[in-house]
mmCIF file of C-alpha atoms in Angstrom:
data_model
loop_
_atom_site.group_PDB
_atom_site.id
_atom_site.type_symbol
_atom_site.label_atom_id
_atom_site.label_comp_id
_atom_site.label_asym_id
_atom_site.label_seq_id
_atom_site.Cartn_x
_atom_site.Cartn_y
_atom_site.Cartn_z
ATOM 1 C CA UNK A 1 0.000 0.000 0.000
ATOM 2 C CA UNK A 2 1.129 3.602 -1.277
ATOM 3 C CA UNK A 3 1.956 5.544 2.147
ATOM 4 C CA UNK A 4 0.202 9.335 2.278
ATOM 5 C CA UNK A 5 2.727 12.179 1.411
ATOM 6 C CA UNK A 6 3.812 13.760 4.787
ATOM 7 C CA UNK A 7 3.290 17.585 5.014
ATOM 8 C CA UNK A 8 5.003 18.922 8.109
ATOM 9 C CA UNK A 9 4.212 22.169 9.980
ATOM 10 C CA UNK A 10 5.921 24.421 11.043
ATOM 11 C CA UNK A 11 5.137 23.562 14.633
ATOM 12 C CA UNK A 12 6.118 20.138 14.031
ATOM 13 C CA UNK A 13 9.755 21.499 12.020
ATOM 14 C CA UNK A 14 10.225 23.374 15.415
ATOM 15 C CA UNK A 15 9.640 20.353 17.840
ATOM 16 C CA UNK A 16 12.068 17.840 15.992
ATOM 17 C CA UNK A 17 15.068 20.479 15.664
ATOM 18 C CA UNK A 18 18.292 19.694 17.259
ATOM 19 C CA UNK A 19 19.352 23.534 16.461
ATOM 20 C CA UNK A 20 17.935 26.436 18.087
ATOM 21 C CA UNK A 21 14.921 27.678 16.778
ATOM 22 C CA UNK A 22 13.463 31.441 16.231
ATOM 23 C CA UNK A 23 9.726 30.772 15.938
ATOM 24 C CA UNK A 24 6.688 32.748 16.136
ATOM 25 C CA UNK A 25 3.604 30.823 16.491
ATOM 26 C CA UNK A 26 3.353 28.481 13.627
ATOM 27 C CA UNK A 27 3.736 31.646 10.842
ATOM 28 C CA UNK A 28 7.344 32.217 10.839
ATOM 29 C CA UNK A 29 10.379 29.916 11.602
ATOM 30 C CA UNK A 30 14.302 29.939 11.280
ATOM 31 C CA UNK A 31 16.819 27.963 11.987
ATOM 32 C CA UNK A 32 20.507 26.847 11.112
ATOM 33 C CA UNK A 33 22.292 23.294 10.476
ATOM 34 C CA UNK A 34 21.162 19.854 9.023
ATOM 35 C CA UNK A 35 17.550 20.192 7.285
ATOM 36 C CA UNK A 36 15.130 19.672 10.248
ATOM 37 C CA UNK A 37 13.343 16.491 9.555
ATOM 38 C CA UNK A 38 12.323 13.797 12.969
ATOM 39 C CA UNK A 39 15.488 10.881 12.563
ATOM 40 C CA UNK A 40 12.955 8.136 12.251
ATOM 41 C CA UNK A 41 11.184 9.715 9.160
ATOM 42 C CA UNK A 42 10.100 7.114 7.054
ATOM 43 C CA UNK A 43 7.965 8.260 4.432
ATOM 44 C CA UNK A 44 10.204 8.070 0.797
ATOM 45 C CA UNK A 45 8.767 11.283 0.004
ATOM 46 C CA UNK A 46 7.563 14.810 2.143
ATOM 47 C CA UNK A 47 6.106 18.307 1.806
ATOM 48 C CA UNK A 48 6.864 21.218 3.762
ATOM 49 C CA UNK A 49 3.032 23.356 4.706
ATOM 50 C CA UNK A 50 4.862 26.466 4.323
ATOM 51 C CA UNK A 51 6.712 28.196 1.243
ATOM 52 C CA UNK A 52 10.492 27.572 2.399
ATOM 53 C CA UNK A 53 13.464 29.299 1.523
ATOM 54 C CA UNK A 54 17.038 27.300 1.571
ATOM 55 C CA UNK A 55 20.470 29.051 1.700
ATOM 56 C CA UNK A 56 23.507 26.515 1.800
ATOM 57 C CA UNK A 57 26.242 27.814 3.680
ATOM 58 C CA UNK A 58 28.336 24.454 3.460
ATOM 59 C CA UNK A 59 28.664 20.983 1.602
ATOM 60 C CA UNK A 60 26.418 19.865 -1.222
ATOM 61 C CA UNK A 61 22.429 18.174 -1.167
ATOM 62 C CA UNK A 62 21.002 16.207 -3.562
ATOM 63 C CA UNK A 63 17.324 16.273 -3.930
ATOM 64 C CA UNK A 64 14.018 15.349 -6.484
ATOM 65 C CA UNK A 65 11.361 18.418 -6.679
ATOM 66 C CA UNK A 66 8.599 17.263 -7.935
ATOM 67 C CA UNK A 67 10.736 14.596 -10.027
ATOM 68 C CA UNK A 68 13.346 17.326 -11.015
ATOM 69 C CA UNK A 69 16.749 16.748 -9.854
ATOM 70 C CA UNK A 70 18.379 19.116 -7.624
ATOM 71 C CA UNK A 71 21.747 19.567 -6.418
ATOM 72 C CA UNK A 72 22.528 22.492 -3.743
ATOM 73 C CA UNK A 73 26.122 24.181 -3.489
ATOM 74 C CA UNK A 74 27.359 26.491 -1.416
ATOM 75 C CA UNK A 75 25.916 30.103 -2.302
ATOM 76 C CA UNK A 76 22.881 28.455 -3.364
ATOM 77 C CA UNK A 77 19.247 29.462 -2.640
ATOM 78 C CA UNK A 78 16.382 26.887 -3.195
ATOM 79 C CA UNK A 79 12.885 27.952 -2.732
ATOM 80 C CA UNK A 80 10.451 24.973 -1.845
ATOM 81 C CA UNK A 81 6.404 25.894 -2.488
ATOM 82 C CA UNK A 82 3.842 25.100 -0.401
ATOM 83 C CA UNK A 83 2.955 21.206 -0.606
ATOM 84 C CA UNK A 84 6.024 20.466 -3.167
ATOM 85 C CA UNK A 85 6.599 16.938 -3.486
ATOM 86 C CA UNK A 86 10.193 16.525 -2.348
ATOM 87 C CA UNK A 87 12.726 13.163 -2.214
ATOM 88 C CA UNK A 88 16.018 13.506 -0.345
ATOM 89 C CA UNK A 89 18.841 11.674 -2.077
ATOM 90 C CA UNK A 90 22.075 12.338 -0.987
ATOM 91 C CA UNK A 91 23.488 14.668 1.378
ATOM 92 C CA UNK A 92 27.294 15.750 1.446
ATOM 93 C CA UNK A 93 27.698 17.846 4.641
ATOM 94 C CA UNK A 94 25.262 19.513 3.631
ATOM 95 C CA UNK A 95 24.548 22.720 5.729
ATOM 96 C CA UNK A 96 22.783 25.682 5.690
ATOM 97 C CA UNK A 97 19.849 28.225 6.651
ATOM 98 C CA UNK A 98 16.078 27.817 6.962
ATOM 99 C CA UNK A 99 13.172 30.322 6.499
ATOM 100 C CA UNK A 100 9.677 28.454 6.535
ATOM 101 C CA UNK A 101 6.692 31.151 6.176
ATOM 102 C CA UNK A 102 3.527 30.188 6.437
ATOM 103 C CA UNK A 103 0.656 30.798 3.808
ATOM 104 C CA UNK A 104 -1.776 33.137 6.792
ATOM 105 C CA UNK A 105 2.117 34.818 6.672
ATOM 106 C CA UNK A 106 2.956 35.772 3.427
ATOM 107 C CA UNK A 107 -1.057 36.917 3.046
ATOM 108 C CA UNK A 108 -0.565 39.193 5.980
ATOM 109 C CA UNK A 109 3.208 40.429 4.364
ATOM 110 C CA UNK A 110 2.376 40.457 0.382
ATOM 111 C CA UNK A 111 -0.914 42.089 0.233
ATOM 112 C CA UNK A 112 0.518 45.280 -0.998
ATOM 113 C CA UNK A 113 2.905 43.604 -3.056
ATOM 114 C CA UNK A 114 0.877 43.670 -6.227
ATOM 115 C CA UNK A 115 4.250 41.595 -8.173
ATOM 116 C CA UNK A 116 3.736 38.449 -5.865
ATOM 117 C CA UNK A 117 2.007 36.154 -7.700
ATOM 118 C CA UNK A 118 4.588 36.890 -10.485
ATOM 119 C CA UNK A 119 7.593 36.793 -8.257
ATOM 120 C CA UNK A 120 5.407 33.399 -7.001
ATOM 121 C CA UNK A 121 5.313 32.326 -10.588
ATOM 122 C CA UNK A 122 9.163 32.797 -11.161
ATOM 123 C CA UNK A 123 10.495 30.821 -8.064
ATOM 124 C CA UNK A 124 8.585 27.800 -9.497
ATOM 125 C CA UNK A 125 9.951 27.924 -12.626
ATOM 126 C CA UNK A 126 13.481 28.244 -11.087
ATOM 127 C CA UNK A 127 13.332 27.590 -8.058
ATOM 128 C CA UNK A 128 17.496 27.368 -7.696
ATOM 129 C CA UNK A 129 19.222 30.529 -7.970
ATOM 130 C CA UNK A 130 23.466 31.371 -6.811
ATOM 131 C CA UNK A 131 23.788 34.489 -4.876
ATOM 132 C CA UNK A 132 26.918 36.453 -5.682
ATOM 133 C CA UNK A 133 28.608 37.433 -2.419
ATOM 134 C CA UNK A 134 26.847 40.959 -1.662
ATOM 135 C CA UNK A 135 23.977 38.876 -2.608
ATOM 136 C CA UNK A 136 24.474 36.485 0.237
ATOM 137 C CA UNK A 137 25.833 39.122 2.255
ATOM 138 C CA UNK A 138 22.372 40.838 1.903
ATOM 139 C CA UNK A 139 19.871 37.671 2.219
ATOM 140 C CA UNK A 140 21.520 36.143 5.284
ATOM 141 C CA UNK A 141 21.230 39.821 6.469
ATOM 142 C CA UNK A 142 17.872 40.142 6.510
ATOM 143 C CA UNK A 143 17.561 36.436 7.823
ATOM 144 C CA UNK A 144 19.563 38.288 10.822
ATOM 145 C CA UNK A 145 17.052 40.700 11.645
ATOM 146 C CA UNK A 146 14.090 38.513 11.268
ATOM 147 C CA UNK A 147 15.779 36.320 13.672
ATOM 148 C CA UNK A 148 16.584 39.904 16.069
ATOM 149 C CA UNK A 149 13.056 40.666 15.856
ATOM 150 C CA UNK A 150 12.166 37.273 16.696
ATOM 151 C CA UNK A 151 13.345 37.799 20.195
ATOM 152 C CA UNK A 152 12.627 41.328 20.891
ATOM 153 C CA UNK A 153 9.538 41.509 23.608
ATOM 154 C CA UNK A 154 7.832 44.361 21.809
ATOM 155 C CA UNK A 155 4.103 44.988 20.760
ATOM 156 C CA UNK A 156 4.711 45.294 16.773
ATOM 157 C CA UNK A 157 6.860 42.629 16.224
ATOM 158 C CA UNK A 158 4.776 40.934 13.641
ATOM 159 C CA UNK A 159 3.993 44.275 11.461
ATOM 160 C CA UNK A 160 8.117 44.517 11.938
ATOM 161 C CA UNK A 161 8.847 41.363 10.412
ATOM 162 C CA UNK A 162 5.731 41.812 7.615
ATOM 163 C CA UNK A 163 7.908 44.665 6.481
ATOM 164 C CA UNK A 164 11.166 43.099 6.535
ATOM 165 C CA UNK A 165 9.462 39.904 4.778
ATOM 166 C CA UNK A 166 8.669 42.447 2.272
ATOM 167 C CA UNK A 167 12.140 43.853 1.603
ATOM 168 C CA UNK A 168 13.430 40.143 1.289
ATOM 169 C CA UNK A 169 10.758 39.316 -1.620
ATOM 170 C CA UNK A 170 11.409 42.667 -3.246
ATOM 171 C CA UNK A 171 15.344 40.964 -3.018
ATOM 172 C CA UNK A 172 14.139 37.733 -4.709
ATOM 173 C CA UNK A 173 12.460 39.591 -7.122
ATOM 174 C CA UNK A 174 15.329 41.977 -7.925
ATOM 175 C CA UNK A 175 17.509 38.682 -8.293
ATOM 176 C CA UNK A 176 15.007 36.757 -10.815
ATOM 177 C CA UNK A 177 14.435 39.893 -13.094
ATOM 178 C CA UNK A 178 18.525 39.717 -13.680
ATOM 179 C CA UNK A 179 18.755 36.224 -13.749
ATOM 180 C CA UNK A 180 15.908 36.114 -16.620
ATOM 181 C CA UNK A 181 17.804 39.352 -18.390
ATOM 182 C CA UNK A 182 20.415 37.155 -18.881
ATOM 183 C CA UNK A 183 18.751 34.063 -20.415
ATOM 184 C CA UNK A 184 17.109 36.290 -22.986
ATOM 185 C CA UNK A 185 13.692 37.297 -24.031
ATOM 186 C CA UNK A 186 10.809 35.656 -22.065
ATOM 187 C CA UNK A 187 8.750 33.737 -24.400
ATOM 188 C CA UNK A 188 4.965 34.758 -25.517
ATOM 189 C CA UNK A 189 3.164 32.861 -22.339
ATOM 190 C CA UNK A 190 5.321 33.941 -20.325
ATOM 191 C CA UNK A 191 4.706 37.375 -21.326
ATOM 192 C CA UNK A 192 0.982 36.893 -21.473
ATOM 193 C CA UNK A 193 1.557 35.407 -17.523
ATOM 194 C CA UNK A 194 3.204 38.507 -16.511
ATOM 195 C CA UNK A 195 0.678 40.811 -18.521
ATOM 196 C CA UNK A 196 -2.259 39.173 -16.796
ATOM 197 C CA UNK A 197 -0.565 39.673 -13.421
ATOM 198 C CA UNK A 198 -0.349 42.939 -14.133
ATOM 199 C CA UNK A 199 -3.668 43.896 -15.179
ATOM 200 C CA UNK A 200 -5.024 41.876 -12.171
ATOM 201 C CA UNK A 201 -2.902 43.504 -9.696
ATOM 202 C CA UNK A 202 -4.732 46.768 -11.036
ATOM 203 C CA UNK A 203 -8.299 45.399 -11.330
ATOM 204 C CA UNK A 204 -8.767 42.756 -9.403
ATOM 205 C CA UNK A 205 -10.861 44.940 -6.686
ATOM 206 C CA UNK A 206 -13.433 45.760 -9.584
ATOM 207 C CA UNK A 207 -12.867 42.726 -12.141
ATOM 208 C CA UNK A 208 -13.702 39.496 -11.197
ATOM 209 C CA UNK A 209 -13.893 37.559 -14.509
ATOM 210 C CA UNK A 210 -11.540 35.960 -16.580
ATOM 211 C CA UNK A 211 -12.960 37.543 -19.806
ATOM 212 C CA UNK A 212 -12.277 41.211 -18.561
ATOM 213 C CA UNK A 213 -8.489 40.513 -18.502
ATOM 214 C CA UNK A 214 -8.831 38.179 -21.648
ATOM 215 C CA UNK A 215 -10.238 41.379 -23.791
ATOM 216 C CA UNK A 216 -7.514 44.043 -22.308
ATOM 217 C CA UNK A 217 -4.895 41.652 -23.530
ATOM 218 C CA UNK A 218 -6.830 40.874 -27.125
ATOM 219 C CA UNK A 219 -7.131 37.185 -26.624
ATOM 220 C CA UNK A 220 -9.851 34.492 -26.302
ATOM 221 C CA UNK A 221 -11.018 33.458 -22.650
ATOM 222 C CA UNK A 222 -9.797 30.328 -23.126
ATOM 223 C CA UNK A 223 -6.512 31.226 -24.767
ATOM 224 C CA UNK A 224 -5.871 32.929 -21.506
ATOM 225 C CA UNK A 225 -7.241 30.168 -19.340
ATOM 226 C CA UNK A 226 -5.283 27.691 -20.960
ATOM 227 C CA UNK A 227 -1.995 29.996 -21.055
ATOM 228 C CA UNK A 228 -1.854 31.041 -17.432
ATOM 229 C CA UNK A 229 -2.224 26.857 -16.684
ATOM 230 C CA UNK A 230 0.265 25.881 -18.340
ATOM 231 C CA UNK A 231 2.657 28.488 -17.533
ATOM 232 C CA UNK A 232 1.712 28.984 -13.771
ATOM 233 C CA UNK A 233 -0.531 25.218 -12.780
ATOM 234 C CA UNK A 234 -3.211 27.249 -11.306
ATOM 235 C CA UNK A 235 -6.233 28.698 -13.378
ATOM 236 C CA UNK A 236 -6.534 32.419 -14.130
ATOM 237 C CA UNK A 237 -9.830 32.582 -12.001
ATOM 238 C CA UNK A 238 -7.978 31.175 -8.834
ATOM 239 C CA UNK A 239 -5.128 33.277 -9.331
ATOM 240 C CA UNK A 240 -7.913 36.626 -9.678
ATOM 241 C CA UNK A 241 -9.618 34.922 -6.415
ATOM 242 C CA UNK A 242 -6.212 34.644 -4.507
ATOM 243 C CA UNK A 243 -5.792 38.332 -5.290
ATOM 244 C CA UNK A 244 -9.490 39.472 -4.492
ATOM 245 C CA UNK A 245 -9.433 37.291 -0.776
ATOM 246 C CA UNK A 246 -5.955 38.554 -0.097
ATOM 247 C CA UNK A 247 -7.279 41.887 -0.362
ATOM 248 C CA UNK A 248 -10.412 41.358 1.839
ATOM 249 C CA UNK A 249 -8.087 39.338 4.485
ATOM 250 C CA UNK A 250 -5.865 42.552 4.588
ATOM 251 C CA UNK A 251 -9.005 44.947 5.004
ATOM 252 C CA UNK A 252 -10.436 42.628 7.288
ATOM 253 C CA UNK A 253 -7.389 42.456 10.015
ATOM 254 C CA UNK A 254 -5.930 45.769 9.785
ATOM 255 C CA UNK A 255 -8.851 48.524 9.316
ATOM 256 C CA UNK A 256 -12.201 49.237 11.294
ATOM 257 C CA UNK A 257 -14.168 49.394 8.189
ATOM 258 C CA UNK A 258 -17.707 47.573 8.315
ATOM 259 C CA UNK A 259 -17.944 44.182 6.604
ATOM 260 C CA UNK A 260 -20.087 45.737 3.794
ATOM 261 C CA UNK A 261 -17.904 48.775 3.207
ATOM 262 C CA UNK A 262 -15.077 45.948 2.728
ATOM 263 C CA UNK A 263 -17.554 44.012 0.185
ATOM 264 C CA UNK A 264 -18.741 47.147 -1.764
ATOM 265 C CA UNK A 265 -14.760 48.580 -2.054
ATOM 266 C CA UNK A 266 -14.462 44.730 -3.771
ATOM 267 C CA UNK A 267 -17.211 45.521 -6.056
ATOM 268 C CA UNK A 268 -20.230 42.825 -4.266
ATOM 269 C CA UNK A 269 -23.032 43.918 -5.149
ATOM 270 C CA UNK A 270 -24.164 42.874 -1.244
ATOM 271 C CA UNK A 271 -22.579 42.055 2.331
ATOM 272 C CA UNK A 272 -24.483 38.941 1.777
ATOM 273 C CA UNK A 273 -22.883 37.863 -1.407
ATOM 274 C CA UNK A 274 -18.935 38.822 -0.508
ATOM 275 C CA UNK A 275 -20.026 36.679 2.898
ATOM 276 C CA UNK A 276 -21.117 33.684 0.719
ATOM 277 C CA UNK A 277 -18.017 34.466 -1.764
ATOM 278 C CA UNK A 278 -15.727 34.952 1.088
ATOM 279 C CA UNK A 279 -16.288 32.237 2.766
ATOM 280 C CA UNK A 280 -16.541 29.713 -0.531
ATOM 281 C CA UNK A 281 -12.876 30.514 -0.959
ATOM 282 C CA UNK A 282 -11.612 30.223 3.569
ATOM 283 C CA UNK A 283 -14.148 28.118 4.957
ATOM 284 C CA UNK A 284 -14.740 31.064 7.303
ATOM 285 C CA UNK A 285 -17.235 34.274 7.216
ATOM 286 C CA UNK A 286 -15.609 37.753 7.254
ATOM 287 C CA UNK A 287 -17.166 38.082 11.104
ATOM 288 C CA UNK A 288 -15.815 34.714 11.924
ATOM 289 C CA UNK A 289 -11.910 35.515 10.757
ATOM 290 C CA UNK A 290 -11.793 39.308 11.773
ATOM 291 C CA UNK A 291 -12.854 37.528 15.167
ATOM 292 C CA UNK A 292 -10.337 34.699 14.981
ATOM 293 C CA UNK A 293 -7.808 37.024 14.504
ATOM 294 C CA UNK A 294 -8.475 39.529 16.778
ATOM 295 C CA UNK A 295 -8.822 36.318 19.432
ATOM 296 C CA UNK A 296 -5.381 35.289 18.214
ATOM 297 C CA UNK A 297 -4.020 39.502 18.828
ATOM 298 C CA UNK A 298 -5.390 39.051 22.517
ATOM 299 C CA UNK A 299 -3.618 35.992 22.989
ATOM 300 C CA UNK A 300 -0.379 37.363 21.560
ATOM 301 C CA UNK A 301 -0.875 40.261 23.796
ATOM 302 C CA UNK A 302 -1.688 38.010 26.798
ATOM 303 C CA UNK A 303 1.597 35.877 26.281
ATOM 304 C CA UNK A 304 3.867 39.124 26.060
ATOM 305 C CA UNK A 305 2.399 40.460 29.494
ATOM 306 C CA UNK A 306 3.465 37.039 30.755
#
């Protein structure tokens, strides 16, 4: 019988480390050494929950992504997606440093970032990338203060680390723009990807359907469709979705507007249709997760005071 994939948490990543770990809750988590997997691990193949950057500061790892071979050097920086089906295969002293972010994370952090998805797009597509040495100077910097800010008993030390997380994805973007400069002009879908990106970034609080972006860019619905699969392996009306609930997540934890101002701003015709919407896409009503996380504020608060 086929064993189920293993998908390990953050919380579990934490518990099984022999290195020090810089954890907040089960968003965030950083640590150093061997990759930080439990010793009796017996399942062939694993995922990771979170998206997962991988900096190798020493010897050499040999590993499958999703069936694509992968070998780590020092300098190297591997980014791992959510749920990516990986197989460890050899390991050569292999060191090196560990940022695991989970997804409530990155939708707190990227919101404003209206290049994510693309920058998103681009680590899957090359997901290995060398960092010249003011390059590696500058990631395992910002590693540094994440871990700093990790530590510091102070009441904004999430919103700190949402902005560093921002300057280090502005970074990765910065160093996939030059790395795709220098392998030449992107091809057509690819262009069509980043186009469609674009336009949703822009529209996405007024435009909900796939045809609006397929007529700005002069193509067929289901030229578009089709493109933004096979260049990205999600569909261009979860990828408009992910933008639209991102958006409502954001207005939802960090202003006081109403739930229907929220809705309307996002173009629902109704508080009762962007609830319905809303919760299609979370499982949750807007009431129910601007409760959760204020509950989950209170607690932070609570723990501090401690």
């Amino acid at each position: 019988m086929t064993k189920p994939l293993k998908i390990y948490s953050i919380a579990e990543l934490a518990n099984c480390s022999n290195a020090q770990s810089h954890i907040l809750g089960n968003k965030i988590l950083l640590l150093e050494g061997q990759l930080p997997l439990p010793k009796d691990r017996s399942a062939a193949s694993f995922a990771f929950e979170s998206l997962v950057f991988v900096v190798c500061t020493a010897g050499r790892l040999r590993l499958n992504m999703d069936s694509t071979a992968i070998v780590m050097r020092e300098g190297n920086l591997l980014a791992l997606m959510p749920r990516q089906v990986i197989q460890m295969a050899e390991s050569e002293g292999f060191e090196g440093k560990y940022l695991f972010l989970s997804k409530e994370i990155l939708s707190h952090s990227l919101v404003k970032m209206n290049s994510f998805v693309s920058i998103a797009n681009k680590l899957h597509n090359k997901p290995l990338n060398h960092l010249g040495t003011e390059q590696h100077v500058f990631f395992t910097s910002i590693l540094d203060l994440i871990r700093q800010t990790l530590h510091n008993r102070n009441s904004h030390k999430e919103e700190m680390i949402i902005h560093v997380l921002q300057t280090l994805f502005y970074f990765v973007d910065d160093l996939l723009s030059e790395k795709a400069e220098s392998n030449g002009k992107p091809s057509r879908a690819n262009t069509i990807c980043r186009n469609f990106l674009l336009l949703v970034s822009d529209h996405h609080k007024k435009e909900h359907t796939v045809k609006f972006y397929a007529e700005k860019l002069c193509l067929s619905p289901k030229h578009l469709a089709l493109t933004v699969k096979n260049v990205m392996g999600e569909s261009a009306l979860k990828i408009i979705n992910d933008f639209i609930i991102l958006q409502a997540k954001s207005q939802l934890r960090y202003t006081d507007k109403t739930i229907q101002e929220i809705g309307y701003e996002l173009n629902f015709s109704t508080q009762s249709f962007f609830g319905k919407y809303f919760k299609q896409h979370t499982g949750m009503s807007p009431g129910e997760y601007r409760s959760l996380d204020n509950q989950a504020a209170l607690q932070t608060e609570a723990e501090r005071e401690d």
